[in-house]
Structures are given as C-alpha cells and as structure tokens.
Amino acid sequence: MVQITSICRLTVLTGPSGVGKGTLVRLLLKRYEEIWMSVSATTRLPREGEKDGEDYFFLTRDRFVELIQDQGFLEWAEFAGNSYGTLSRPVHQKLSEGRPVLLEIELEGARQVRKNFPEALLIFIAPPTFEELESRIRGRATDTEQAIQSRLARAREELMAKDEFDVVVINDDIQVALMELERNMGLTFRKDE
Ligand code: 5GP
C-alpha cells in the first residue's frame, strides 16, 4: 500500500505545451493514490485517443459560455484559439474532503488561482532549452502549422513569466523532475513491506 503525506492541498502545474507536464502528472498519480487531478473543460476537439470525461470534458462553445455565466469555473482562459477551464465544484469538494488536488493549467489560469487561492502552490515546469521544446512540440504530429506557431508563441510568453511561480522545475531528466515535484509538494513515498 502506498502512503502519502502532503502539506499543500492545492497544487498548480504550469508550463509550455510539450514540456512533459502530462507525463509528470501520470507518474505522480500512479505513485500517490490520494492525489485528485482535476479534469478540465475545453472547447478544443479531442485528439486521437482522448476520452470525454477522462482527458477533458469536451464542450461546445455555447456550453462553455453558459458555465462562465453560471460561475462554474474556478478559472478559465483562452489558449491557441480554444477555451479551457477548471470546474469549480469538484475542486472544492475534493479539497473539503482533505485530498491533495492537482491542476494542470496554463499561465492565465495559474494567475487567477494565485489571486483566488493565495495558499496554493504554483509550480512552473520549464524545458532545458527552447530548441528542445520546439522539437518536442513539432514531434506531436497532431497539430496544424498554425496551431504549432500559436503554441510556440505562447510558450515564449509563458517562459518569461516563470519567476511569478513559487517553484521552477526543469524537465530535462523526468525522474529528477519528478523528485523535485514530490519534494516541493511535500509528498513522501514509501511502500509498506
Ligand atoms: P492542450 O490543448 O495541449 O491539451 O492544452 C493546452 C494548454 O491548456 C496547456 O497549457 C494546458 O495546461 C492548458 N489547460 C488545460 N486545462 C486547462 C484549464 O482548465 N484551465 C487553463 N487555464 N488551462 C488549461
């Protein structure tokens, strides 16, 4: 059985697309059963293999706007021509149950969380170099050139804002980055003998 100790309850992971946030999140969730990862809503279309309700809640723009008007989002932002938002209710629910909650969101959303939850831990995941990031983004063949350009432009902006975060973790070696995340989130891992 895996045991967990977590000092901070709400952790935000932000970083340019292609930096490896998804992989780090998967590894964290595997090691720490208690962590609850928020499933965001988005107006973007599913990529191949993505499942509604698991990777995202894929919504129409009308439904997304309705949720904004109903104060359904903890934060939301536009990114590369689509809207993304964290649903408020489940996050509050899990925090009230005492579970550590993880959000994987972009910069504008992280800024909103900082304003609304000053006690949240904001972690920025950075690439070793910008060139490395560009090759990772281009390696994901699912995006159009226009989408790639838009993601690269946003990546530059996000990297300039990294000092606004409590912690910057450089994702060069994934295992080292994971250890850094665990340390900063106050997670301790051990398997019972
Ligand atoms: P992707 O389209 O690659 O899945 O995500 C694009 C960007 O949207 C990523 O930087 C991701 O962190 C961000 N994102 C995903 N969900 C949310 C959310 O709920 N709110 C905000 N603000 N950004 C999000």
XYZ file of C-alpha atoms and ligand atoms in Angstrom:
217
model
C 0.000 0.000 0.000
C 1.201 3.478 -0.783
C 1.222 6.042 1.999
C 1.166 9.725 1.461
C 1.866 12.862 3.386
C 1.037 16.124 1.721
C 1.498 19.554 3.260
C -0.071 21.539 0.464
C -3.597 20.763 -0.692
C -3.877 22.665 -3.969
C -1.014 22.478 -6.446
C -0.962 24.096 -9.873
C 1.353 22.828 -12.596
C 2.004 25.208 -15.452
C 4.487 25.152 -18.285
C 4.633 25.444 -22.058
C 2.927 22.748 -24.083
C 5.340 19.955 -24.945
C 7.315 20.359 -21.725
C 6.171 17.000 -20.366
C 3.557 18.062 -17.802
C 1.262 15.219 -18.846
C 3.922 12.567 -18.256
C 4.858 14.040 -14.882
C 1.193 14.122 -13.838
C 0.713 10.481 -14.854
C 3.741 9.431 -12.801
C 2.573 11.412 -9.775
C -0.930 9.931 -9.931
C 0.497 6.434 -10.170
C 2.667 6.909 -7.090
C 0.181 8.804 -4.915
C -3.328 7.387 -4.952
C -4.675 10.188 -2.809
C -3.967 12.960 -5.282
C -7.043 14.098 -7.156
C -6.430 15.509 -10.616
C -8.997 17.952 -11.936
C -10.426 17.161 -15.388
C -10.747 20.460 -17.245
C -13.417 21.562 -19.674
C -12.362 22.686 -23.141
C -13.819 23.772 -26.451
C -10.945 22.176 -28.382
C -11.634 18.990 -30.330
C -10.391 15.699 -28.871
C -7.023 14.469 -30.131
C -6.752 10.872 -31.199
C -7.203 8.592 -28.202
C -8.552 11.300 -25.887
C -11.707 10.418 -23.987
C -14.503 12.731 -22.893
C -14.625 12.938 -19.093
C -11.134 11.483 -18.740
C -8.747 13.766 -20.587
C -11.145 16.696 -20.757
C -14.832 17.447 -20.782
C -15.160 18.411 -24.446
C -17.796 21.141 -24.604
C -19.375 23.300 -27.271
C -18.553 26.998 -27.096
C -22.171 27.740 -26.093
C -21.992 25.335 -23.155
C -18.640 26.773 -22.106
C -20.053 30.320 -22.130
C -23.047 29.139 -20.111
C -20.700 27.737 -17.466
C -18.786 31.030 -17.321
C -22.068 32.870 -16.767
C -23.129 30.397 -14.064
C -19.803 30.954 -12.214
C -18.991 27.310 -12.865
C -15.256 27.865 -13.287
C -12.566 28.327 -10.679
C -10.526 29.827 -13.509
C -10.648 29.789 -17.272
C -8.581 31.097 -20.170
C -8.198 31.188 -23.936
C -5.320 29.181 -25.317
C -4.377 28.773 -29.002
C -7.909 29.635 -30.139
C -9.779 27.476 -27.640
C -11.177 27.929 -24.149
C -10.063 25.865 -21.176
C -11.429 25.957 -17.645
C -11.298 24.250 -14.254
C -14.715 23.259 -12.951
C -15.160 24.832 -9.549
C -17.449 22.413 -7.750
C -15.401 19.186 -7.883
C -12.236 21.022 -6.800
C -13.937 22.493 -3.726
C -15.481 19.122 -2.988
C -12.146 17.279 -3.026
C -10.372 19.988 -1.036
C -13.092 19.808 1.611
C -12.501 16.040 1.801
C -8.874 16.869 2.582
C -7.440 15.439 -0.613
C -4.458 16.983 -2.372
C -5.756 18.495 -5.614
C -3.671 18.949 -8.742
C -4.444 21.343 -11.610
C -2.529 21.296 -14.878
C -3.319 24.648 -16.466
C -1.779 27.483 -18.494
C -0.389 30.803 -17.268
C -3.517 32.987 -17.179
C -5.367 30.327 -15.232
C -2.468 29.975 -12.784
C -2.578 33.737 -12.200
C -6.292 33.526 -11.418
C -5.666 30.689 -8.945
C -2.939 32.744 -7.278
C -5.474 35.539 -6.780
C -8.313 33.332 -5.535
C -6.226 30.764 -3.589
C -3.135 32.562 -2.274
C -2.187 29.421 -0.323
C -1.958 27.283 -3.488
C 1.481 26.058 -4.529
C 2.309 27.221 -8.065
C 4.904 25.161 -9.890
C 6.325 26.013 -13.303
C 7.736 23.197 -15.437
C 10.422 24.512 -17.793
C 12.236 22.819 -20.706
C 16.043 22.555 -20.654
C 16.163 24.837 -23.745
C 13.655 26.482 -26.095
C 15.030 24.467 -29.054
C 14.329 21.242 -27.207
C 10.771 22.400 -26.563
C 10.199 23.324 -30.213
C 11.322 19.896 -31.381
C 9.013 18.223 -28.839
C 6.041 20.331 -29.996
C 6.797 19.608 -33.668
C 7.161 15.927 -32.863
C 3.489 15.856 -31.927
C 2.117 15.426 -35.414
C -1.487 16.103 -34.444
C -1.338 19.920 -34.648
C -1.517 22.141 -37.744
C 1.388 24.516 -38.503
C -0.815 27.404 -37.375
C -1.534 25.677 -34.062
C 2.185 24.914 -33.650
C 3.113 28.575 -34.235
C 0.485 29.668 -31.768
C 1.762 27.186 -29.139
C 5.378 28.321 -29.703
C 4.427 31.983 -29.294
C 2.535 31.173 -26.113
C 5.459 29.065 -24.863
C 7.773 32.101 -25.165
C 5.320 34.217 -23.168
C 4.909 31.540 -20.507
C 8.665 31.095 -20.098
C 9.054 34.817 -19.461
C 6.576 34.542 -16.576
C 8.262 31.661 -14.784
C 9.547 33.864 -11.952
C 5.961 34.514 -10.838
C 5.832 30.911 -9.626
C 6.753 29.517 -6.217
C 8.960 26.855 -7.771
C 10.553 26.237 -11.200
C 11.284 22.609 -12.090
C 13.393 21.964 -15.201
C 12.256 18.851 -17.018
C 15.467 17.533 -18.527
C 15.556 14.139 -16.820
C 11.990 13.056 -15.998
C 12.963 11.153 -12.833
C 14.845 14.143 -11.443
C 11.913 16.444 -12.289
C 9.530 14.037 -10.567
C 11.653 14.008 -7.424
C 11.738 17.794 -7.403
C 7.955 17.926 -7.708
C 7.484 15.438 -4.895
C 9.851 17.324 -2.644
C 8.143 20.642 -3.243
C 4.662 19.205 -2.853
C 5.706 17.676 0.459
C 4.970 14.171 -0.782
C 6.745 11.231 0.802
C 6.666 7.916 -0.913
C 7.154 4.521 0.666
C 5.755 1.089 0.093
C 4.714 -0.958 3.107
C 6.731 -4.110 3.498
P -3.773 21.003 -24.706
O -4.632 21.541 -25.800
O -2.356 20.762 -25.170
O -4.387 19.818 -24.010
O -3.686 22.125 -23.584
C -3.288 23.417 -23.926
C -2.985 24.210 -22.669
O -4.181 24.380 -21.913
C -1.986 23.543 -21.733
O -1.003 24.504 -21.376
C -2.808 23.141 -20.548
O -2.045 23.220 -19.351
C -3.871 24.204 -20.561
N -5.074 23.825 -19.824
C -5.658 22.617 -19.730
N -6.728 22.672 -18.950
C -6.832 23.941 -18.511
C -7.729 24.621 -17.625
O -8.664 24.068 -17.075
N -7.506 25.948 -17.431
C -6.476 26.607 -18.013
N -6.342 27.893 -17.726
N -5.616 25.997 -18.825
C -5.773 24.693 -19.076
